[in-house]
Amino acid sequence: MSDNEEKKEVKPIKGDDGSLYFELDDKKRVTVRKFKGKLYVDIREFYEKDGEMLPGKKGISLNLQNWEQFRSLIDSIDQCITDI
Amino acid sequence: MSDNEEKKEVKPIKGDDGSLYFELDDKKRVTVRKFKGKLYVDIREFYEKDGEMLPGKKGISLNLQNWEQFRSLIDSIDQCITDI
């Protein structure tokens, strides 16, 4: 496993509404959801109201094609971050 | 290269304002930028106005910590997409 540390899998958290999400920090979430039979990956800020976390305006929904394109760009984005 | 196709690097596009970005589709971009010495990865929808592409409201800025967390979650998100 030592060469493979970044590959370890994290289980998603199940939200009250049945959504499945991962936390980027205490406010930002990546939610995987199906809507009308299509898959979306939603990266969004949440805010707290009456002890509940609610989705805010800041965010974007990626469809599956967007997601696959995004994933294929990860290494290039990393390289860009290093170069900038 | 055959085992390594997803690793091929794409060069970012340089925007008119000097920003560096990658296209997810004709409207969605991932922009890498420095602001006050800090790095951000901005995933955002753009719209066209007078022949120019302008950033829209739908989007989110990830700081470098968010980005690193996000990257570490890619495989888990993929697994979640497969399972859902």
GROMACS .gro file of N, CA, C and O in nm, chain A:
model
  336
    1MET      N    1   0.082  -0.122   0.000
    1MET     CA    2   0.000   0.000   0.000
    1MET      C    3   0.085   0.127   0.000
    1MET      O    4   0.035   0.235  -0.027
    2SER      N    5   0.216   0.116   0.028
    2SER     CA    6   0.293   0.238   0.048
    2SER      C    7   0.303   0.324  -0.079
    2SER      O    8   0.307   0.446  -0.070
    3ASP      N    9   0.303   0.259  -0.195
    3ASP     CA   10   0.309   0.336  -0.319
    3ASP      C   11   0.173   0.390  -0.359
    3ASP      O   12   0.159   0.458  -0.459
    4ASN      N   13   0.076   0.358  -0.283
    4ASN     CA   14  -0.061   0.369  -0.331
    4ASN      C   15  -0.147   0.454  -0.239
    4ASN      O   16  -0.268   0.445  -0.240
    5GLU      N   17  -0.081   0.537  -0.161
    5GLU     CA   18  -0.155   0.603  -0.052
    5GLU      C   19  -0.269   0.691  -0.099
    5GLU      O   20  -0.373   0.698  -0.035
    6GLU      N   21  -0.250   0.756  -0.216
    6GLU     CA   22  -0.355   0.846  -0.262
    6GLU      C   23  -0.477   0.771  -0.314
    6GLU      O   24  -0.579   0.830  -0.343
    7LYS      N   25  -0.463   0.641  -0.332
    7LYS     CA   26  -0.570   0.561  -0.390
    7LYS      C   27  -0.668   0.509  -0.285
    7LYS      O   28  -0.767   0.448  -0.319
    8LYS      N   29  -0.637   0.530  -0.158
    8LYS     CA   30  -0.726   0.473  -0.057
    8LYS      C   31  -0.865   0.536  -0.068
    8LYS      O   32  -0.879   0.656  -0.092
    9GLU      N   33  -0.962   0.452  -0.049
    9GLU     CA   34  -1.096   0.501  -0.073
    9GLU      C   35  -1.165   0.551   0.052
    9GLU      O   36  -1.151   0.495   0.160
   10VAL      N   37  -1.241   0.655   0.032
   10VAL     CA   38  -1.318   0.716   0.139
   10VAL      C   39  -1.464   0.689   0.107
   10VAL      O   40  -1.506   0.702  -0.008
   11LYS      N   41  -1.539   0.648   0.206
   11LYS     CA   42  -1.682   0.626   0.185
   11LYS      C   43  -1.754   0.761   0.188
   11LYS      O   44  -1.723   0.846   0.271
   12PRO      N   45  -1.852   0.779   0.101
   12PRO     CA   46  -1.930   0.904   0.108
   12PRO      C   47  -2.016   0.909   0.234
   12PRO      O   48  -2.048   0.806   0.292
   13ILE      N   49  -2.050   1.030   0.273
   13ILE     CA   50  -2.142   1.051   0.385
   13ILE      C   51  -2.282   1.058   0.327
   13ILE      O   52  -2.303   1.114   0.219
   14LYS      N   53  -2.377   0.999   0.396
   14LYS     CA   54  -2.515   1.003   0.349
   14LYS      C   55  -2.588   1.119   0.416
   14LYS      O   56  -2.596   1.126   0.538
   15GLY      N   57  -2.636   1.211   0.333
   15GLY     CA   58  -2.708   1.327   0.386
   15GLY      C   59  -2.850   1.292   0.427
   15GLY      O   60  -2.901   1.185   0.394
   16ASP      N   61  -2.914   1.384   0.500
   16ASP     CA   62  -3.052   1.362   0.547
   16ASP      C   63  -3.147   1.337   0.430
   16ASP      O   64  -3.247   1.266   0.443
   17ASP      N   65  -3.118   1.398   0.316
   17ASP     CA   66  -3.204   1.384   0.199
   17ASP      C   67  -3.164   1.264   0.111
   17ASP      O   68  -3.213   1.251  -0.001
   18GLY      N   69  -3.075   1.179   0.163
   18GLY     CA   70  -3.034   1.061   0.088
   18GLY      C   71  -2.918   1.086  -0.008
   18GLY      O   72  -2.869   0.994  -0.073
   19SER      N   73  -2.875   1.213  -0.019
   19SER     CA   74  -2.762   1.244  -0.107
   19SER      C   75  -2.633   1.183  -0.051
   19SER      O   76  -2.622   1.156   0.068
   20LEU      N   77  -2.537   1.161  -0.138
   20LEU     CA   78  -2.408   1.108  -0.097
   20LEU      C   79  -2.303   1.215  -0.121
   20LEU      O   80  -2.295   1.271  -0.232
   21TYR      N   81  -2.227   1.246  -0.017
   21TYR     CA   82  -2.131   1.355  -0.035
   21TYR      C   83  -1.999   1.328   0.035
   21TYR      O   84  -1.989   1.243   0.123
   22PHE      N   85  -1.899   1.405  -0.008
   22PHE     CA   86  -1.765   1.405   0.051
   22PHE      C   87  -1.736   1.549   0.095
   22PHE      O   88  -1.776   1.643   0.027
   23GLU      N   89  -1.664   1.565   0.203
   23GLU     CA   90  -1.631   1.699   0.251
   23GLU      C   91  -1.495   1.746   0.199
   23GLU      O   92  -1.396   1.673   0.208
   24LEU      N   93  -1.493   1.868   0.145
   24LEU     CA   94  -1.365   1.930   0.110
   24LEU      C   95  -1.311   2.010   0.228
   24LEU      O   96  -1.192   2.017   0.252
   25ASP      N   97  -1.403   2.074   0.300
   25ASP     CA   98  -1.373   2.135   0.430
   25ASP      C   99  -1.505   2.141   0.504
   25ASP      O  100  -1.601   2.075   0.465
   26ASP      N  101  -1.514   2.221   0.612
   26ASP     CA  102  -1.638   2.218   0.690
   26ASP      C  103  -1.755   2.285   0.618
   26ASP      O  104  -1.871   2.272   0.662
   27LYS      N  105  -1.728   2.355   0.509
   27LYS     CA  106  -1.836   2.422   0.434
   27LYS      C  107  -1.854   2.369   0.291
   27LYS      O  108  -1.960   2.388   0.232
   28LYS      N  109  -1.750   2.315   0.234
   28LYS     CA  110  -1.757   2.274   0.092
   28LYS      C  111  -1.775   2.123   0.078
   28LYS      O  112  -1.706   2.045   0.143
   29ARG      N  113  -1.869   2.086  -0.008
   29ARG     CA  114  -1.897   1.945  -0.030
   29ARG      C  115  -1.897   1.909  -0.179
   29ARG      O  116  -1.932   1.991  -0.263
   30VAL      N  117  -1.861   1.785  -0.205
   30VAL     CA  118  -1.879   1.727  -0.338
   30VAL      C  119  -1.989   1.622  -0.325
   30VAL      O  120  -1.975   1.524  -0.252
   31THR      N  121  -2.101   1.647  -0.392
   31THR     CA  122  -2.217   1.558  -0.383
   31THR      C  123  -2.235   1.483  -0.514
   31THR      O  124  -2.227   1.542  -0.622
   32VAL      N  125  -2.256   1.353  -0.503
   32VAL     CA  126  -2.287   1.272  -0.621
   32VAL      C  127  -2.437   1.245  -0.618
   32VAL      O  128  -2.490   1.194  -0.519
   33ARG      N  129  -2.506   1.283  -0.725
   33ARG     CA  130  -2.651   1.264  -0.723
   33ARG      C  131  -2.703   1.227  -0.862
   33ARG      O  132  -2.642   1.257  -0.964
   34LYS      N  133  -2.815   1.159  -0.858
   34LYS     CA  134  -2.885   1.128  -0.982
   34LYS      C  135  -3.006   1.218  -0.990
   34LYS      O  136  -3.078   1.237  -0.893
   35PHE      N  137  -3.027   1.277  -1.108
   35PHE     CA  138  -3.143   1.362  -1.126
   35PHE      C  139  -3.202   1.329  -1.263
   35PHE      O  140  -3.134   1.339  -1.365
   36LYS      N  141  -3.327   1.288  -1.264
   36LYS     CA  142  -3.392   1.242  -1.388
   36LYS      C  143  -3.307   1.140  -1.463
   36LYS      O  144  -3.289   1.151  -1.584
   37GLY      N  145  -3.252   1.048  -1.386
   37GLY     CA  146  -3.176   0.939  -1.446
   37GLY      C  147  -3.035   0.974  -1.488
   37GLY      O  148  -2.962   0.889  -1.538
   38LYS      N  149  -2.996   1.101  -1.467
   38LYS     CA  150  -2.859   1.141  -1.506
   38LYS      C  151  -2.775   1.173  -1.383
   38LYS      O  152  -2.826   1.224  -1.284
   39LEU      N  153  -2.648   1.143  -1.396
   39LEU     CA  154  -2.557   1.163  -1.284
   39LEU      C  155  -2.494   1.302  -1.285
   39LEU      O  156  -2.456   1.353  -1.391
   40TYR      N  157  -2.483   1.360  -1.167
   40TYR     CA  158  -2.417   1.489  -1.153
   40TYR      C  159  -2.321   1.487  -1.035
   40TYR      O  160  -2.347   1.422  -0.933
   41VAL      N  161  -2.212   1.558  -1.052
   41VAL     CA  162  -2.118   1.580  -0.942
   41VAL      C  163  -2.125   1.729  -0.911
   41VAL      O  164  -2.091   1.813  -0.994
   42ASP      N  165  -2.173   1.759  -0.793
   42ASP     CA  166  -2.199   1.898  -0.754
   42ASP      C  167  -2.095   1.941  -0.649
   42ASP      O  168  -2.082   1.878  -0.544
   43ILE      N  169  -2.022   2.047  -0.681
   43ILE     CA  170  -1.921   2.099  -0.589
   43ILE      C  171  -1.975   2.230  -0.535
   43ILE      O  172  -1.996   2.324  -0.612
   44ARG      N  173  -1.999   2.237  -0.406
   44ARG     CA  174  -2.080   2.348  -0.354
   44ARG      C  175  -2.045   2.386  -0.211
   44ARG      O  176  -2.002   2.303  -0.132
   45GLU      N  177  -2.066   2.516  -0.183
   45GLU     CA  178  -2.056   2.565  -0.046
   45GLU      C  179  -2.189   2.548   0.026
   45GLU      O  180  -2.295   2.568  -0.034
   46PHE      N  181  -2.181   2.515   0.152
   46PHE     CA  182  -2.300   2.502   0.235
   46PHE      C  183  -2.294   2.605   0.347
   46PHE      O  184  -2.188   2.659   0.379
   47TYR      N  185  -2.409   2.636   0.404
   47TYR     CA  186  -2.412   2.726   0.519
   47TYR      C  187  -2.506   2.665   0.624
   47TYR      O  188  -2.591   2.582   0.593
   48GLU      N  189  -2.485   2.710   0.747
   48GLU     CA  190  -2.563   2.652   0.856
   48GLU      C  191  -2.683   2.741   0.888
   48GLU      O  192  -2.672   2.863   0.897
   49LYS      N  193  -2.798   2.678   0.899
   49LYS     CA  194  -2.919   2.751   0.940
   49LYS      C  195  -2.999   2.662   1.034
   49LYS      O  196  -3.034   2.548   0.997
   50ASP      N  197  -3.025   2.712   1.154
   50ASP     CA  198  -3.098   2.634   1.255
   50ASP      C  199  -3.037   2.495   1.273
   50ASP      O  200  -3.111   2.394   1.279
   51GLY      N  201  -2.907   2.491   1.277
   51GLY     CA  202  -2.837   2.364   1.302
   51GLY      C  203  -2.833   2.269   1.184
   51GLY      O  204  -2.784   2.157   1.195
   52GLU      N  205  -2.885   2.317   1.070
   52GLU     CA  206  -2.887   2.233   0.950
   52GLU      C  207  -2.791   2.291   0.846
   52GLU      O  208  -2.779   2.412   0.835
   53MET      N  209  -2.728   2.204   0.770
   53MET     CA  210  -2.640   2.252   0.662
   53MET      C  211  -2.721   2.257   0.532
   53MET      O  212  -2.780   2.158   0.490
   54LEU      N  213  -2.724   2.376   0.473
   54LEU     CA  214  -2.802   2.395   0.351
   54LEU      C  215  -2.712   2.438   0.235
   54LEU      O  216  -2.614   2.509   0.256
   55PRO      N  217  -2.748   2.394   0.113
   55PRO     CA  218  -2.665   2.432  -0.002
   55PRO      C  219  -2.673   2.580  -0.031
   55PRO      O  220  -2.782   2.639  -0.031
   56GLY      N  221  -2.559   2.643  -0.055
   56GLY     CA  222  -2.554   2.786  -0.086
   56GLY      C  223  -2.550   2.810  -0.236
   56GLY      O  224  -2.563   2.717  -0.316
   57LYS      N  225  -2.534   2.937  -0.272
   57LYS     CA  226  -2.534   2.974  -0.414
   57LYS      C  227  -2.402   2.940  -0.482
   57LYS      O  228  -2.398   2.923  -0.603
   58LYS      N  229  -2.296   2.941  -0.405
   58LYS     CA  230  -2.165   2.919  -0.466
   58LYS      C  231  -2.143   2.772  -0.493
   58LYS      O  232  -2.131   2.691  -0.400
   59GLY      N  233  -2.142   2.737  -0.620
   59GLY     CA  234  -2.122   2.598  -0.656
   59GLY      C  235  -2.149   2.575  -0.802
   59GLY      O  236  -2.196   2.666  -0.873
   60ILE      N  237  -2.119   2.456  -0.846
   60ILE     CA  238  -2.141   2.420  -0.986
   60ILE      C  239  -2.173   2.272  -0.996
   60ILE      O  240  -2.121   2.192  -0.918
   61SER      N  241  -2.263   2.240  -1.087
   61SER     CA  242  -2.297   2.100  -1.114
   61SER      C  243  -2.226   2.054  -1.240
   61SER      O  244  -2.238   2.119  -1.344
   62LEU      N  245  -2.156   1.946  -1.230
   62LEU     CA  246  -2.091   1.888  -1.347
   62LEU      C  247  -2.170   1.766  -1.390
   62LEU      O  248  -2.204   1.682  -1.306
   63ASN      N  249  -2.201   1.758  -1.520
   63ASN     CA  250  -2.260   1.634  -1.568
   63ASN      C  251  -2.150   1.529  -1.587
   63ASN      O  252  -2.031   1.559  -1.566
   64LEU      N  253  -2.188   1.410  -1.624
   64LEU     CA  254  -2.090   1.302  -1.628
   64LEU      C  255  -1.980   1.328  -1.730
   64LEU      O  256  -1.862   1.298  -1.704
   65GLN      N  257  -2.017   1.388  -1.842
   65GLN     CA  258  -1.914   1.422  -1.942
   65GLN      C  259  -1.815   1.526  -1.887
   65GLN      O  260  -1.695   1.514  -1.905
   66ASN      N  261  -1.870   1.629  -1.821
   66ASN     CA  262  -1.785   1.729  -1.756
   66ASN      C  263  -1.691   1.663  -1.657
   66ASN      O  264  -1.572   1.695  -1.650
   67TRP      N  265  -1.748   1.571  -1.576
   67TRP     CA  266  -1.669   1.504  -1.474
   67TRP      C  267  -1.554   1.425  -1.537
   67TRP      O  268  -1.440   1.430  -1.489
   68GLU      N  269  -1.585   1.352  -1.645
   68GLU     CA  270  -1.481   1.271  -1.708
   68GLU      C  271  -1.372   1.359  -1.770
   68GLU      O  272  -1.253   1.327  -1.761
   69GLN      N  273  -1.414   1.470  -1.827
   69GLN     CA  274  -1.317   1.565  -1.881
   69GLN      C  275  -1.232   1.622  -1.767
   69GLN      O  276  -1.109   1.629  -1.777
   70PHE      N  277  -1.299   1.659  -1.659
   70PHE     CA  278  -1.231   1.714  -1.542
   70PHE      C  279  -1.126   1.617  -1.490
   70PHE      O  280  -1.011   1.654  -1.467
   71ARG      N  281  -1.167   1.492  -1.476
   71ARG     CA  282  -1.077   1.389  -1.423
   71ARG      C  283  -0.955   1.372  -1.512
   71ARG      O  284  -0.844   1.356  -1.463
   72SER      N  285  -0.976   1.379  -1.642
   72SER     CA  286  -0.864   1.362  -1.735
   72SER      C  287  -0.768   1.481  -1.728
   72SER      O  288  -0.654   1.473  -1.777
   73LEU      N  289  -0.815   1.592  -1.669
   73LEU     CA  290  -0.732   1.714  -1.661
   73LEU      C  291  -0.657   1.730  -1.529
   73LEU      O  292  -0.577   1.823  -1.514
   74ILE      N  293  -0.685   1.642  -1.433
   74ILE     CA  294  -0.628   1.657  -1.298
   74ILE      C  295  -0.476   1.678  -1.300
   74ILE      O  296  -0.424   1.772  -1.240
   75ASP      N  297  -0.405   1.591  -1.373
   75ASP     CA  298  -0.259   1.601  -1.376
   75ASP      C  299  -0.213   1.731  -1.442
   75ASP      O  300  -0.114   1.791  -1.400
   76SER      N  301  -0.287   1.773  -1.545
   76SER     CA  302  -0.251   1.897  -1.614
   76SER      C  303  -0.276   2.018  -1.523
   76SER      O  304  -0.198   2.114  -1.524
   77ILE      N  305  -0.384   2.013  -1.446
   77ILE     CA  306  -0.413   2.121  -1.351
   77ILE      C  307  -0.304   2.127  -1.245
   77ILE      O  308  -0.254   2.234  -1.210
   78ASP      N  309  -0.264   2.009  -1.196
   78ASP     CA  310  -0.155   2.003  -1.097
   78ASP      C  311  -0.026   2.063  -1.152
   78ASP      O  312   0.044   2.135  -1.082
   79GLN      N  313   0.002   2.029  -1.278
   79GLN     CA  314   0.123   2.082  -1.340
   79GLN      C  315   0.115   2.234  -1.353
   79GLN      O  316   0.212   2.306  -1.326
   80CYS      N  317  -0.004   2.282  -1.387
   80CYS     CA  318  -0.027   2.426  -1.401
   80CYS      C  319  -0.007   2.496  -1.266
   80CYS      O  320   0.053   2.604  -1.259
   81ILE      N  321  -0.056   2.433  -1.158
   81ILE     CA  322  -0.039   2.488  -1.023
   81ILE      C  323   0.110   2.498  -0.987
   81ILE      O  324   0.154   2.596  -0.927
   82THR      N  325   0.185   2.396  -1.027
   82THR     CA  326   0.329   2.395  -0.999
   82THR      C  327   0.401   2.503  -1.078
   82THR      O  328   0.494   2.567  -1.029
   83ASP      N  329   0.357   2.525  -1.202
   83ASP     CA  330   0.427   2.617  -1.293
   83ASP      C  331   0.394   2.764  -1.266
   83ASP      O  332   0.475   2.852  -1.295
   84ILE      N  333   0.277   2.790  -1.217
   84ILE     CA  334   0.226   2.928  -1.210
   84ILE      C  335   0.309   3.015  -1.114
   84ILE      O  336   0.361   2.968  -1.017
   0.00000   0.00000   0.00000
